Amino acid sequence: MAARELSVWGWGYADTPEPPQVDSALQSYRFLLGKPNYTLFPPDVAAIARGLRKPRFNLADAPAEVRQICSDDPKTRMRLSYGRSTRDIFRAILGGFSNPPDYVALPRTESDIVALLAWADRTATHVIPVGGGTTVAAGTEPLKGATRVVAVDMTKHFNKVLEANTTDMTALVQGGVTGPGLNTQLRKWGLTLRHFPQAWELATVGGWLATRSGGHYATNLTHIDSFVVSLRIITPRGIIDTLPVPSSGAGPTPDRVFLGSEGILGIVTQCRLRVQHPPQHRVATTLVFPSFAKGSEATRAIVQASLYPAQCRLVDGAESRAYGIGGDVRLDQACLLLGFESAHVGDLETRCMAPAIALARKFGGLVVAPGGTDTESPAADESATFRSSFITVPYLRDALLLRGFWLETFETACSWSRWEELKTGVEAVARERKAVVTTRYTHVYTDGPAMYFTVAFRPSSPNAAISEWNRMKTAFTTCVLDHGGTLTHHHAVGKDLAVFYEREKGAVWTDTVRAIKRHFDPNGIMNPGTVVPVQQSGEGTKSKI
Amino acid sequence: MAARELSVWGWGYADTPEPPQVDSALQSYRFLLGKPNYTLFPPDVAAIARGLRKPRFNLADAPAEVRQICSDDPKTRMRLSYGRSTRDIFRAILGGFSNPPDYVALPRTESDIVALLAWADRTATHVIPVGGGTTVAAGTEPLKGATRVVAVDMTKHFNKVLEANTTDMTALVQGGVTGPGLNTQLRKWGLTLRHFPQAWELATVGGWLATRSGGHYATNLTHIDSFVVSLRIITPRGIIDTLPVPSSGAGPTPDRVFLGSEGILGIVTQCRLRVQHPPQHRVATTLVFPSFAKGSEATRAIVQASLYPAQCRLVDGAESRAYGIGGDVRLDQACLLLGFESAHVGDLETRCMAPAIALARKFGGLVVAPGGTDTESPAADESATFRSSFITVPYLRDALLLRGFWLETFETACSWSRWEELKTGVEAVARERKAVVTTRYTHVYTDGPAMYFTVAFRPSSPNAAISEWNRMKTAFTTCVLDHGGTLTHHHAVGKDLAVFYEREKGAVWTDTVRAIKRHFDPNGIMNPGTVVPVQQSGEGTKSKI
């Protein structure tokens, strides 16, 4: 909870050293893609801050609360100019920052938020709720062409666990609490959440709800949705506070309209989450398969047998080698990281791991890092290796970006019947554009996997990089949709994918999202252009979502 | 699939004999409530049919498709005058049928439905989608004061399983298929659904989706929601066809707006459901606890340990005796029916049952009907006894209703912290009104149980019965809400509970449901008055949802 400074332009904290893997990663990418075409240097933050566009309006007429909570600090506004996708970091490195929010609000109380929204509604000011600011879909980037923008940073005053109940195993949590803040506070009650999105260190619970984050569990409790008992959200139309019950059968579920709403309806101030006792029992193992396809069949068998592994990540040969799992795994093989955990019932080796391994063996799976609990033999648990790499990767990505390699990820979910054509399609797109792509399953369902792709390419020049990436990204997205995949499994739609939203959901539902937005936000002030594109109305300059 | 005739006034099929338990149940209720005050006889269906109100409008101006699919058959219209709550059956027994739908439409194709909705929209005709017609919340009852009503019976032409995929383990199913129809057809692929609401014999998949039915599984896959991959729904505004993916993170989930929409937005014509191979392994046992509270603690421990029992039903002493489970269980004790099943992995006794029993023993649980698989020793499996009684109960209810006893059920879900005060409150309401109430947990979640109450009382006269029940039901509902329970866990809101909807969800969300309804159904033709009450507009006779 110490006030470490966040990087203005890159991932995470400014004082984080470059990860030790930079050199070996550079070597690998040089081998795969060739010598990089350029080197870049971090932006001169102080100089850019001095020249940053001033707020385009003043707050003289704003109510006292609004004036008290709004800051025009240039560095903060720079930091919130972009999310943290590779394209975002790249634009920041090039010294962009041409469209920062005019102010950053740090609301202290719910009534500050109510006052802020009322004032913004009257003055046609865009309001962008921000958690950790780690969106990789431009979810919190100010809309191009907007003239009045306030970003709302919830991390400063809405960062408490308000209460926890060890009978119901739920906790009432404020929207601006980050992963570490959450777990530190839950520890007082001997509790934990066990939801670890990649941005866990920085992102907030409110952001997780808004973007339907994917976490720790590979099966069953995959999205944050499954942890949410109830939520409280402030919209321009009023406050919604849903009933904290295990499951209501009364009409359409309000929670599911707000989960995934990406700040376009309101600001989540608090929610009640299902929490757990920390696992007392754990087993983990790594299996190697003769091919990704065989590993996929094994993964399917395990999830369809309802064994509910906590970890069940199938990683292709190349990515396994990058992560250092599976020993001498060949590029055409695949590793399955398999793990079970329980807070209450032991014998996981017998009860869970043995039947899962028996299923995996039917598809040629070989145990290469044999089981063992995290606590007893951590070295044997390659899940731990994977997890620490997983958290480091975005820092590594930034280091490589400066050195001329562009790494990015995208994800989807599709049926078991179609994963192979989808993967083949994605690989063809990459090959055509001289990029390399690796694949893993991050989450698995009885009806299909969530596939996660990591792309690396070598832009031809700093000037061409963004357009080269944009073209490739469009090709990837189109390919995913063509093969029956969803636009996103847990990275959200943001502004980057909003133009594709209708392709996934159809025109009738897209209109419905617009109607729901109009209902809560008749003047279109809440994070417009996110999830669904802004529609230009015929009446001139006024744009309507 | 043979065309057995449905009862015009009572539960289920007309040719179903009264269940053998009638005499013993009568004896019990005489002992508990006293001698009944009256006896009734089934209504004279033929006579009532002859005098039934004729359709209030003709179809001369309707398009050909509408004319071809609409029937004014009096018996069918009588049958769809009411749902199948006790109050419904009672009104039918008294010969009510004063407000039947004017026509019953049997659409053959989706274009019939599109034509029907377009015509209804033009002519301000109410459209009520009906599956099995087994609502216990008046969900399909024509609105009082409506002047033009068509019920849409989906069971005749939308009763097919269109395809199944044994890789993805999903099936594409039409909205009008009933439980038996579904499983019979799925058998061709060696598949089954494993979702058995109490009305399974009669109700349809479309009805399950519309009412968020609760099924077989006591944990995890409790509501039909968990089985739905995608759905297709025809609304007055157009067709929505959601993408069949395991899980999309792209914006708010459309499915969750339609699940629980109870026919107020559109008609579900088909959906893709997650299906399974039939269980090859099963274990079941019964434990007796010294009290319901101790049993509740054990149940909580089991569900919070993520053991995922298929069956985990805690039944109080009185109800256990009525169902014939738990042997000589005392009234102040409770039985836990505990069962595990798997299609793929055996050793359930060791892997699942033993740890669950170990947890239960900590709270004084004693195994009284020891484990054994269904197939090996069916006599030992009291779950089977319970299941067969469970299906029979509504027939028994009708038999007792004729003999002067009124049996009804209602259900809720609440947190583990509050179940006891809620149960005590419900019991006090019953005591005050000289009714008896028994309790079971039908489904359990990590944060609380779904509680199911069965009420029996002895109305003072046929004339007073309904108002006596209405007063009691209102007292129960208020009590449940006062103690933090949801309005309904899986019986839906219907028209009966619509006035309480705002109390659970708040004014802002209730307005949102109205806005979503207006979006899909601007003229308010789809099952108005369900979920949310119809609002009388200031402009005179025109009523708006």
Coordinates of N, CA and C in Angstrom, one line a residue, chain B residues 9-148:
Chain B
W9 N -58.0 -28.5 -16.0 CA -58.1 -27.7 -14.7 C -57.0 -28.0 -13.7
G10 N -56.4 -29.2 -13.8 CA -55.5 -29.6 -12.7 C -54.1 -29.8 -13.3
W11 N -53.2 -30.3 -12.4 CA -51.8 -30.6 -12.8 C -51.7 -31.7 -13.8
G12 N -50.9 -31.5 -14.8 CA -50.5 -32.6 -15.7 C -51.5 -33.3 -16.6
Y13 N -51.4 -34.6 -16.8 CA -52.2 -35.3 -17.7 C -53.5 -35.7 -17.1
A14 N -54.6 -35.6 -17.9 CA -55.9 -35.8 -17.4 C -56.1 -37.3 -17.0
D15 N -55.3 -38.2 -17.6 CA -55.5 -39.6 -17.3 C -54.6 -40.1 -16.1
T16 N -54.0 -39.2 -15.4 CA -53.1 -39.6 -14.3 C -54.0 -40.0 -13.1
P17 N -53.9 -41.2 -12.6 CA -54.7 -41.5 -11.4 C -54.2 -40.8 -10.2
E18 N -55.1 -40.6 -9.2 CA -54.7 -39.9 -8.0 C -53.6 -40.8 -7.4
P19 N -52.6 -40.1 -6.8 CA -51.4 -40.9 -6.3 C -51.9 -41.7 -5.0
P20 N -51.2 -42.8 -4.8 CA -51.6 -43.7 -3.7 C -51.4 -43.1 -2.3
Q21 N -50.6 -42.0 -2.3 CA -50.3 -41.4 -0.9 C -51.5 -40.6 -0.4
V22 N -52.6 -40.4 -1.2 CA -53.6 -39.5 -0.8 C -54.1 -39.8 0.6
D23 N -54.4 -41.1 0.9 CA -55.0 -41.4 2.2 C -54.1 -41.1 3.3
S24 N -52.8 -41.5 3.2 CA -51.9 -41.3 4.3 C -51.7 -39.8 4.5
A25 N -51.6 -39.0 3.4 CA -51.4 -37.6 3.5 C -52.6 -36.9 4.2
L26 N -53.8 -37.4 3.8 CA -55.0 -36.9 4.4 C -55.0 -37.1 5.9
Q27 N -54.6 -38.3 6.3 CA -54.5 -38.6 7.7 C -53.6 -37.6 8.4
S28 N -52.4 -37.4 7.8 CA -51.4 -36.5 8.5 C -52.0 -35.1 8.6
Y29 N -52.6 -34.6 7.5 CA -53.1 -33.3 7.6 C -54.3 -33.1 8.5
R30 N -55.1 -34.2 8.6 CA -56.2 -34.2 9.6 C -55.6 -34.0 11.0
F31 N -54.6 -34.8 11.2 CA -53.9 -34.8 12.5 C -53.3 -33.4 12.8
L32 N -52.7 -32.8 11.8 CA -52.0 -31.5 12.0 C -53.0 -30.3 12.0
L33 N -54.0 -30.4 11.2 CA -54.8 -29.2 10.9 C -56.3 -29.3 11.3
G34 N -56.7 -30.5 11.6 CA -58.1 -30.8 11.9 C -58.9 -31.2 10.7
K35 N -60.1 -31.6 11.0 CA -61.0 -32.1 9.9 C -61.2 -31.0 8.9
P36 N -61.1 -31.3 7.6 CA -61.4 -30.3 6.6 C -62.8 -29.7 6.6
N37 N -63.0 -28.5 6.2 CA -64.3 -27.8 6.3 C -65.2 -28.1 5.1
Y38 N -64.7 -28.7 4.1 CA -65.5 -28.9 2.9 C -64.9 -29.9 2.0
T39 N -65.6 -30.4 1.0 CA -65.1 -31.2 -0.1 C -65.6 -30.6 -1.4
L40 N -64.7 -30.7 -2.4 CA -65.1 -30.1 -3.7 C -65.1 -31.2 -4.7
F41 N -65.6 -30.9 -5.9 CA -65.6 -31.9 -7.0 C -64.9 -31.3 -8.2
P42 N -64.3 -32.1 -9.0 CA -63.7 -31.5 -10.2 C -64.8 -30.7 -11.0
P43 N -64.3 -29.7 -11.7 CA -65.3 -28.9 -12.5 C -65.9 -29.7 -13.6
D44 N -67.1 -29.3 -14.0 CA -67.7 -30.0 -15.2 C -67.2 -29.3 -16.5
V45 N -66.1 -29.9 -17.0 CA -65.4 -29.2 -18.1 C -66.2 -29.0 -19.3
A46 N -67.0 -30.0 -19.6 CA -67.8 -29.9 -20.8 C -68.8 -28.8 -20.7
A47 N -69.5 -28.7 -19.6 CA -70.5 -27.6 -19.4 C -69.8 -26.3 -19.4
I48 N -68.7 -26.1 -18.8 CA -68.0 -24.8 -18.8 C -67.6 -24.5 -20.2
A49 N -67.1 -25.5 -20.9 CA -66.6 -25.2 -22.2 C -67.7 -24.7 -23.1
R50 N -68.9 -25.2 -22.9 CA -70.0 -24.8 -23.7 C -70.3 -23.3 -23.5
G51 N -70.2 -22.9 -22.2 CA -70.6 -21.5 -21.9 C -69.4 -20.6 -21.9
L52 N -68.2 -21.1 -22.3 CA -67.0 -20.2 -22.2 C -67.2 -19.0 -23.1
R53 N -66.6 -17.9 -22.6 CA -66.6 -16.6 -23.3 C -66.0 -16.8 -24.7
K54 N -66.8 -16.4 -25.7 CA -66.3 -16.5 -27.1 C -65.1 -15.5 -27.3
P55 N -64.3 -15.7 -28.3 CA -63.2 -14.7 -28.6 C -63.9 -13.4 -28.8
R56 N -63.2 -12.3 -28.2 CA -63.8 -11.0 -28.2 C -63.6 -10.3 -29.5
F57 N -62.9 -10.9 -30.4 CA -62.6 -10.3 -31.7 C -62.4 -11.4 -32.7
N58 N -62.7 -11.1 -34.0 CA -62.5 -12.1 -35.0 C -61.2 -11.9 -35.8
L59 N -60.8 -12.9 -36.6 CA -59.5 -12.8 -37.2 C -59.7 -12.5 -38.7
A60 N -60.8 -12.0 -39.1 CA -61.1 -11.7 -40.5 C -60.0 -10.9 -41.2
D61 N -59.6 -9.9 -40.4 CA -58.6 -9.0 -41.0 C -57.1 -9.4 -40.8
A62 N -57.0 -10.5 -40.1 CA -55.6 -10.9 -39.8 C -54.9 -11.6 -41.0
P63 N -53.6 -11.5 -41.1 CA -52.9 -12.2 -42.2 C -53.2 -13.7 -42.2
A64 N -53.0 -14.3 -43.3 CA -53.3 -15.8 -43.5 C -52.6 -16.6 -42.4
E65 N -51.3 -16.4 -42.2 CA -50.6 -17.2 -41.3 C -51.2 -17.2 -39.9
V66 N -51.7 -16.0 -39.5 CA -52.2 -15.8 -38.2 C -53.5 -16.6 -38.1
R67 N -54.3 -16.5 -39.2 CA -55.6 -17.2 -39.2 C -55.3 -18.7 -39.1
Q68 N -54.3 -19.1 -39.9 CA -54.1 -20.6 -40.0 C -53.6 -21.2 -38.6
I69 N -52.9 -20.4 -37.8 CA -52.4 -21.0 -36.6 C -53.2 -20.8 -35.4
C70 N -54.2 -19.9 -35.5 CA -55.0 -19.6 -34.3 C -56.2 -20.5 -34.1
S71 N -56.4 -21.0 -32.9 CA -57.6 -21.8 -32.6 C -58.4 -21.2 -31.5
D72 N -59.7 -21.4 -31.6 CA -60.5 -20.9 -30.5 C -61.1 -22.1 -29.7
D73 N -60.5 -23.2 -29.8 CA -60.9 -24.4 -29.0 C -61.2 -24.1 -27.6
P74 N -62.4 -24.3 -27.1 CA -62.7 -23.9 -25.7 C -61.8 -24.6 -24.6
K75 N -61.6 -25.9 -24.8 CA -60.9 -26.6 -23.8 C -59.4 -26.1 -23.7
T76 N -58.8 -25.9 -24.8 CA -57.4 -25.4 -24.8 C -57.4 -24.0 -24.1
R77 N -58.3 -23.2 -24.5 CA -58.4 -21.9 -23.9 C -58.7 -21.9 -22.4
M78 N -59.5 -22.9 -22.0 CA -59.7 -23.1 -20.6 C -58.4 -23.4 -19.9
R79 N -57.7 -24.4 -20.4 CA -56.5 -24.9 -19.8 C -55.5 -23.8 -19.7
L80 N -55.5 -22.8 -20.6 CA -54.5 -21.8 -20.5 C -55.0 -20.5 -19.9
S81 N -56.2 -20.6 -19.2 CA -56.7 -19.5 -18.5 C -55.9 -19.3 -17.2
Y82 N -55.4 -20.3 -16.7 CA -54.7 -20.3 -15.4 C -53.4 -21.0 -15.6
G83 N -52.5 -20.7 -14.7 CA -51.3 -21.5 -14.5 C -51.6 -22.7 -13.6
R84 N -50.6 -23.2 -12.8 CA -50.9 -24.4 -12.0 C -50.4 -24.2 -10.6
S85 N -50.6 -23.0 -10.1 CA -50.4 -22.8 -8.6 C -51.7 -23.3 -7.9
T86 N -51.6 -23.5 -6.6 CA -52.8 -24.0 -5.9 C -54.0 -23.1 -6.1
R87 N -53.7 -21.8 -6.0 CA -54.8 -20.8 -6.2 C -55.4 -21.0 -7.6
D88 N -54.5 -21.2 -8.6 CA -55.0 -21.4 -10.0 C -56.0 -22.6 -10.1
I89 N -55.5 -23.8 -9.5 CA -56.3 -25.0 -9.6 C -57.6 -24.8 -8.8
F90 N -57.5 -24.1 -7.7 CA -58.7 -23.9 -6.9 C -59.7 -23.0 -7.7
R91 N -59.3 -22.0 -8.3 CA -60.2 -21.2 -9.1 C -60.8 -22.0 -10.2
A92 N -60.0 -22.9 -10.8 CA -60.5 -23.7 -11.9 C -61.6 -24.7 -11.3
I93 N -61.3 -25.3 -10.2 CA -62.2 -26.2 -9.5 C -63.5 -25.5 -9.3
L94 N -63.5 -24.3 -8.9 CA -64.7 -23.5 -8.6 C -65.4 -23.1 -9.9
G95 N -64.8 -23.4 -11.0 CA -65.5 -23.2 -12.3 C -65.3 -21.8 -12.9
G96 N -64.2 -21.2 -12.4 CA -63.9 -19.8 -12.9 C -63.8 -19.7 -14.4
F97 N -62.6 -19.7 -14.9 CA -62.4 -19.6 -16.4 C -63.1 -18.4 -17.0
S98 N -63.1 -17.3 -16.2 CA -63.9 -16.1 -16.7 C -63.0 -15.3 -17.7
N99 N -61.7 -15.5 -17.7 CA -60.9 -14.7 -18.5 C -59.9 -15.5 -19.4
P100 N -60.5 -16.3 -20.3 CA -59.6 -17.2 -21.1 C -58.9 -16.3 -22.2
P101 N -57.8 -16.8 -22.7 CA -57.3 -16.1 -23.9 C -58.3 -16.2 -25.1
D102 N -58.3 -15.3 -26.0 CA -59.3 -15.3 -27.1 C -58.9 -16.4 -28.1
Y103 N -57.6 -16.5 -28.3 CA -57.2 -17.6 -29.2 C -55.9 -18.2 -28.6
V104 N -55.7 -19.5 -29.1 CA -54.4 -20.1 -28.8 C -53.7 -20.3 -30.2
A105 N -52.5 -19.7 -30.3 CA -51.8 -19.8 -31.6 C -50.8 -21.0 -31.5
L106 N -50.7 -21.8 -32.5 CA -49.8 -22.9 -32.6 C -48.8 -22.6 -33.8
P107 N -47.8 -21.7 -33.6 CA -47.0 -21.4 -34.7 C -46.2 -22.6 -35.2
R108 N -46.1 -22.7 -36.6 CA -45.4 -23.8 -37.2 C -44.0 -23.5 -37.5
T109 N -43.7 -22.2 -37.7 CA -42.4 -21.7 -38.1 C -42.1 -20.4 -37.5
E110 N -40.8 -20.0 -37.6 CA -40.5 -18.7 -37.0 C -41.2 -17.6 -37.8
S111 N -41.4 -17.8 -39.1 CA -42.1 -16.7 -39.8 C -43.5 -16.6 -39.4
D112 N -44.2 -17.7 -38.9 CA -45.5 -17.5 -38.3 C -45.4 -16.6 -37.1
I113 N -44.4 -16.8 -36.3 CA -44.2 -16.0 -35.1 C -44.0 -14.5 -35.4
V114 N -43.1 -14.3 -36.4 CA -42.9 -12.9 -36.8 C -44.2 -12.3 -37.3
A115 N -44.9 -13.0 -38.1 CA -46.2 -12.5 -38.6 C -47.2 -12.2 -37.5
L116 N -47.2 -13.1 -36.5 CA -48.1 -13.0 -35.4 C -47.8 -11.8 -34.6
L117 N -46.5 -11.6 -34.3 CA -46.1 -10.4 -33.5 C -46.4 -9.1 -34.2
A118 N -46.1 -9.1 -35.5 CA -46.4 -7.9 -36.3 C -47.8 -7.5 -36.3
W119 N -48.7 -8.5 -36.5 CA -50.1 -8.3 -36.4 C -50.6 -7.9 -35.0
A120 N -50.1 -8.5 -34.0 CA -50.5 -8.2 -32.6 C -50.0 -6.8 -32.3
D121 N -48.9 -6.4 -32.8 CA -48.4 -5.1 -32.5 C -49.3 -4.0 -33.2
R122 N -49.7 -4.3 -34.4 CA -50.6 -3.4 -35.1 C -52.0 -3.3 -34.4
T123 N -52.4 -4.4 -33.8 CA -53.8 -4.5 -33.3 C -53.9 -4.4 -31.8
A124 N -52.8 -4.1 -31.2 CA -52.7 -4.0 -29.7 C -53.3 -5.3 -29.0
T125 N -52.9 -6.4 -29.6 CA -53.3 -7.7 -29.0 C -52.2 -8.2 -28.1
H126 N -52.5 -8.6 -26.9 CA -51.5 -9.2 -26.0 C -51.1 -10.6 -26.5
V127 N -49.8 -10.8 -26.4 CA -49.3 -12.1 -26.8 C -48.6 -12.8 -25.6
I128 N -49.1 -14.0 -25.2 CA -48.5 -14.7 -24.1 C -47.9 -16.0 -24.5
P129 N -46.5 -16.0 -24.5 CA -45.9 -17.3 -24.8 C -46.1 -18.3 -23.7
V130 N -46.4 -19.5 -24.1 CA -46.7 -20.6 -23.1 C -45.9 -21.8 -23.5
G131 N -45.3 -22.4 -22.5 CA -44.6 -23.7 -22.7 C -45.6 -24.8 -22.1
G132 N -45.3 -25.3 -21.0 CA -46.1 -26.3 -20.4 C -47.3 -25.7 -19.7
G133 N -47.3 -24.4 -19.5 CA -48.4 -23.8 -18.8 C -48.4 -24.1 -17.3
T134 N -47.2 -24.5 -16.8 CA -47.2 -24.9 -15.4 C -46.7 -23.8 -14.4
T135 N -46.7 -22.6 -14.9 CA -46.3 -21.5 -14.0 C -47.1 -21.5 -12.7
V136 N -46.3 -21.3 -11.6 CA -47.0 -21.2 -10.3 C -47.0 -19.7 -9.8
A137 N -46.8 -18.8 -10.7 CA -46.7 -17.4 -10.4 C -47.6 -16.6 -11.3
A138 N -48.6 -17.3 -11.9 CA -49.5 -16.6 -12.8 C -48.8 -15.9 -14.0
G139 N -47.7 -16.5 -14.4 CA -46.8 -15.9 -15.4 C -47.5 -15.9 -16.8
T140 N -48.4 -16.8 -17.0 CA -49.1 -16.9 -18.3 C -50.6 -16.6 -18.3
E141 N -51.0 -16.1 -17.2 CA -52.5 -15.8 -17.1 C -52.8 -14.5 -17.8
P142 N -53.8 -14.5 -18.6 CA -54.2 -13.2 -19.3 C -54.4 -12.1 -18.3
L143 N -53.9 -10.9 -18.6 CA -54.0 -9.8 -17.7 C -55.5 -9.4 -17.6
K144 N -55.9 -9.1 -16.3 CA -57.2 -8.7 -16.1 C -57.4 -7.3 -16.8
G145 N -58.5 -7.1 -17.4 CA -58.8 -5.9 -18.1 C -58.3 -5.8 -19.6
A146 N -57.5 -6.8 -19.9 CA -57.0 -6.9 -21.3 C -58.3 -7.2 -22.2
T147 N -58.2 -6.8 -23.4 CA -59.4 -7.0 -24.3 C -59.1 -7.9 -25.5
R148 N -57.8 -8.1 -25.8 CA -57.4 -9.0 -26.9 C -56.2 -9.8 -26.5

